PDB file of C-alpha atoms in Angstrom:
ATOM      1  CA  MET A   1      71.856  91.090 126.814  1.00 86.00           C
ATOM      2  CA  SER A   2      70.020  93.981 125.405  1.00 92.00           C
ATOM      3  CA  ARG A   3      72.442  96.430 123.910  1.00 91.00           C
ATOM      4  CA  GLU A   4      69.628  98.825 123.464  1.00 92.00           C
ATOM      5  CA  ARG A   5      68.501  98.262 127.159  1.00 94.00           C
ATOM      6  CA  CYS A   6      71.963  98.331 128.877  1.00 95.00           C
ATOM      7  CA  ILE A   7      73.001 101.967 130.425  1.00 95.00           C
ATOM      8  CA  THR A   8      76.662 100.463 130.570  1.00 94.00           C
ATOM      9  CA  CYS A   9      76.436 101.177 134.759  1.00 94.00           C
ATOM     10  CA  ASP A  10      78.513  97.813 135.139  1.00 93.00           C
ATOM     11  CA  ARG A  11      76.342  96.832 138.045  1.00 94.00           C
ATOM     12  CA  CYS A  12      76.279  93.080 136.453  1.00 94.00           C
ATOM     13  CA  VAL A  13      80.363  93.144 136.237  1.00 94.00           C
ATOM     14  CA  GLU A  14      80.780  94.508 139.741  1.00 94.00           C
ATOM     15  CA  VAL A  15      78.130  91.590 141.377  1.00 95.00           C
ATOM     16  CA  CYS A  16      78.531  88.552 139.569  1.00 95.00           C
ATOM     17  CA  PRO A  17      80.515  86.127 141.861  1.00 95.00           C
ATOM     18  CA  ARG A  18      82.751  84.235 139.059  1.00 95.00           C
ATOM     19  CA  ASN A  19      83.771  87.419 137.097  1.00 95.00           C
ATOM     20  CA  VAL A  20      81.784  86.186 133.747  1.00 95.00           C
ATOM     21  CA  PHE A  21      81.718  89.567 132.391  1.00 95.00           C
ATOM     22  CA  ASP A  22      83.756  92.237 131.433  1.00 94.00           C
ATOM     23  CA  THR A  23      83.615  95.843 129.682  1.00 92.00           C
ATOM     24  CA  GLY A  24      83.347  95.929 125.856  1.00 91.00           C
ATOM     25  CA  GLU A  25      85.016  98.129 124.328  1.00 91.00           C
ATOM     26  CA  ASP A  26      82.031 100.894 123.870  1.00 92.00           C
ATOM     27  CA  GLY A  27      81.458  99.916 127.480  1.00 92.00           C
ATOM     28  CA  VAL A  28      78.954  97.909 127.560  1.00 94.00           C
ATOM     29  CA  PRO A  29      79.605  94.962 129.032  1.00 95.00           C
ATOM     30  CA  VAL A  30      80.229  91.142 127.146  1.00 93.00           C
ATOM     31  CA  ILE A  31      79.948  87.705 128.577  1.00 91.00           C
ATOM     32  CA  ALA A  32      83.700  87.053 128.353  1.00 94.00           C
ATOM     33  CA  ARG A  33      83.727  83.326 130.719  1.00 93.00           C
ATOM     34  CA  GLN A  34      80.307  81.841 130.275  1.00 88.00           C
ATOM     35  CA  SER A  35      82.052  78.495 131.307  1.00 88.00           C
ATOM     36  CA  ASP A  36      82.331  79.867 134.695  1.00 92.00           C
ATOM     37  CA  CYS A  37      78.433  81.560 135.124  1.00 91.00           C
ATOM     38  CA  GLN A  38      76.980  79.244 138.387  1.00 90.00           C
ATOM     39  CA  THR A  39      73.594  80.902 137.398  1.00 91.00           C
ATOM     40  CA  CYS A  40      73.167  82.520 140.544  1.00 92.00           C
ATOM     41  CA  PHE A  41      70.909  85.373 138.436  1.00 93.00           C
ATOM     42  CA  MET A  42      72.690  87.691 140.655  1.00 94.00           C
ATOM     43  CA  CYS A  43      73.200  89.891 137.521  1.00 95.00           C
ATOM     44  CA  GLU A  44      70.028  89.654 136.673  1.00 94.00           C
ATOM     45  CA  ALA A  45      68.811  91.268 139.726  1.00 93.00           C
ATOM     46  CA  TYR A  46      71.378  93.682 139.961  1.00 93.00           C
ATOM     47  CA  CYS A  47      70.385  95.453 136.449  1.00 94.00           C
ATOM     48  CA  PRO A  48      68.299  98.500 136.857  1.00 93.00           C
ATOM     49  CA  ALA A  49      67.116  98.591 133.339  1.00 94.00           C
ATOM     50  CA  ASP A  50      66.325  94.558 133.149  1.00 94.00           C
ATOM     51  CA  ALA A  51      68.705  94.467 130.281  1.00 94.00           C
ATOM     52  CA  LEU A  52      69.435  90.844 131.512  1.00 94.00           C
ATOM     53  CA  PHE A  53      67.760  87.405 131.143  1.00 94.00           C
ATOM     54  CA  VAL A  54      69.421  84.315 132.882  1.00 93.00           C
ATOM     55  CA  ALA A  55      68.044  81.237 131.044  1.00 91.00           C
ATOM     56  CA  PRO A  56      67.763  79.015 133.931  1.00 89.00           C
ATOM     57  CA  LEU A  57      69.540  76.062 132.375  1.00 86.00           C
ATOM     58  CA  SER A  58      72.817  73.761 133.765  1.00 79.00           C
ATOM     59  CA  HIS A  59      73.830  73.824 130.338  1.00 81.00           C
ATOM     60  CA  PRO A  60      74.074  76.487 127.455  1.00 82.00           C
ATOM     61  CA  VAL A  61      71.375  77.375 124.884  1.00 87.00           C
ATOM     62  CA  ARG A  62      71.723  75.817 121.932  1.00 91.00           C
ATOM     63  CA  PRO A  63      72.995  78.803 118.966  1.00 91.00           C
ATOM     64  CA  ASP A  64      68.857  78.964 117.413  1.00 94.00           C
ATOM     65  CA  SER A  65      67.107  78.916 120.765  1.00 94.00           C
ATOM     66  CA  PRO A  66      64.758  81.189 121.215  1.00 95.00           C
ATOM     67  CA  LEU A  67      66.167  82.596 123.996  1.00 93.00           C
ATOM     68  CA  ARG A  68      69.165  83.944 122.336  1.00 92.00           C
ATOM     69  CA  ASP A  69      66.970  86.156 120.745  1.00 94.00           C
ATOM     70  CA  GLU A  70      66.382  89.749 122.302  1.00 94.00           C
ATOM     71  CA  ALA A  71      62.994  90.474 120.612  1.00 95.00           C
ATOM     72  CA  HIS A  72      61.788  87.038 121.822  1.00 96.00           C
ATOM     73  CA  LEU A  73      62.945  87.534 125.198  1.00 95.00           C
ATOM     74  CA  ALA A  74      61.537  91.424 124.977  1.00 94.00           C
ATOM     75  CA  ALA A  75      58.213  90.730 123.552  1.00 95.00           C
ATOM     76  CA  THR A  76      57.594  87.561 126.236  1.00 95.00           C
ATOM     77  CA  GLY A  77      59.023  89.835 129.053  1.00 93.00           C
ATOM     78  CA  LEU A  78      61.798  87.465 130.293  1.00 94.00           C
ATOM     79  CA  LEU A  79      64.451  90.597 130.570  1.00 94.00           C
ATOM     80  CA  GLY A  80      64.170  91.052 133.632  1.00 91.00           C
ATOM     81  CA  SER A  81      61.942  88.653 134.612  1.00 92.00           C
ATOM     82  CA  TYR A  82      64.158  87.625 137.399  1.00 91.00           C
ATOM     83  CA  ARG A  83      64.253  90.850 138.936  1.00 90.00           C
ATOM     84  CA  SER A  84      60.597  91.315 138.323  1.00 89.00           C
ATOM     85  CA  GLN A  85      59.709  88.522 140.307  1.00 89.00           C
ATOM     86  CA  LEU A  86      61.948  89.600 143.268  1.00 89.00           C
ATOM     87  CA  GLY A  87      60.131  93.299 143.400  1.00 88.00           C
ATOM     88  CA  TRP A  88      63.269  94.912 142.638  1.00 88.00           C
ATOM     89  CA  GLY A  89      62.509  98.164 140.638  1.00 85.00           C
ATOM     90  CA  SER A  90      60.751 101.617 140.415  1.00 80.00           C
ATOM     91  CA  GLY A  91      56.610 100.696 140.441  1.00 81.00           C
ATOM     92  CA  ARG A  92      57.515  96.561 141.669  1.00 82.00           C
ATOM     93  CA  THR A  93      56.042  95.088 144.935  1.00 80.00           C
ATOM     94  CA  PRO A  94      58.933  93.780 146.857  1.00 78.00           C
ATOM     95  CA  GLY A  95      58.796  89.754 146.533  1.00 73.00           C
ATOM     96  CA  ALA A  96      59.697  89.418 150.470  1.00 65.00           C
ATOM     97  CA  ALA A  97      56.373  91.676 151.046  1.00 65.00           C
ATOM     98  CA  VAL A  98      53.993  89.324 149.522  1.00 66.00           C
ATOM     99  CA  ALA A  99      55.894  85.819 150.115  1.00 61.00           C
ATOM    100  CA  VAL A 100      53.728  83.584 151.296  1.00 64.00           C
ATOM    101  CA  GLY A 101      55.449  80.942 153.868  1.00 62.00           C
ATOM    102  CA  PRO A 102      54.449  78.569 157.470  1.00 64.00           C
ATOM    103  CA  GLU A 103      53.868  80.482 160.073  1.00 68.00           C
ATOM    104  CA  LEU A 104      56.386  81.364 162.444  1.00 62.00           C
ATOM    105  CA  PRO A 105      56.082  80.300 165.810  1.00 65.00           C
ATOM    106  CA  ALA A 106      54.447  82.658 168.988  1.00 72.00           C
ATOM    107  CA  ALA A 107      57.637  82.598 170.794  1.00 69.00           C
ATOM    108  CA  GLN A 108      60.959  81.714 170.490  1.00 66.00           C
ATOM    109  CA  PRO A 109      63.233  78.823 171.380  1.00 65.00           C
ATOM    110  CA  PRO A 110      65.268  78.531 174.042  1.00 66.00           C
ATOM    111  CA  ILE A 111      69.158  79.792 173.296  1.00 69.00           C
ATOM    112  CA  VAL A 112      71.463  76.904 174.575  1.00 68.00           C
ATOM    113  CA  ASN A 113      74.858  77.351 174.862  1.00 67.00           C
ATOM    114  CA  ARG A 114      77.527  75.110 174.891  1.00 63.00           C
ATOM    115  CA  THR A 115      77.854  75.849 178.934  1.00 63.00           C
ATOM    116  CA  ASP A 116      74.665  74.708 179.579  1.00 55.00           C
ATOM    117  CA  ILE A 117      75.099  71.391 177.550  1.00 55.00           C
ATOM    118  CA  THR A 118      78.462  70.663 178.630  1.00 55.00           C
ATOM    119  CA  GLU A 119      76.831  70.885 183.066  1.00 57.00           C
ATOM    120  CA  ARG A 120      73.848  68.691 181.884  1.00 55.00           C
ATOM    121  CA  THR A 121      76.056  66.095 180.078  1.00 55.00           C
ATOM    122  CA  SER A 122      78.803  66.000 183.221  1.00 57.00           C
ATOM    123  CA  ARG A 123      75.722  65.348 186.024  1.00 58.00           C
TER     124      ARG A 123
END
């Protein structure tokens, strides 16, 4: 978390499904229960100041890792990079607007309810 970029809005505290954050004495959220983090990226996605980077790892980052260095994260564009990929934030194109996926069928498949199934199998 970038203490410089943080605007103390507490969005990360509010959206975290595992209650990982506490609000620090100075108002800046602190990671209080890192072992509870499920790496869902919600905190990073909702941070309006791009003050967070969640390392996409299944284990804690080594103490000497560049992923713990705020200057490195800022210089490489990693702070807020998940939010950027989603297209969230001022001046960004929403990811869903440019996402590529399989073509959808021209017609929707018929809706089948339990009554139809029961009637067909009891005949």
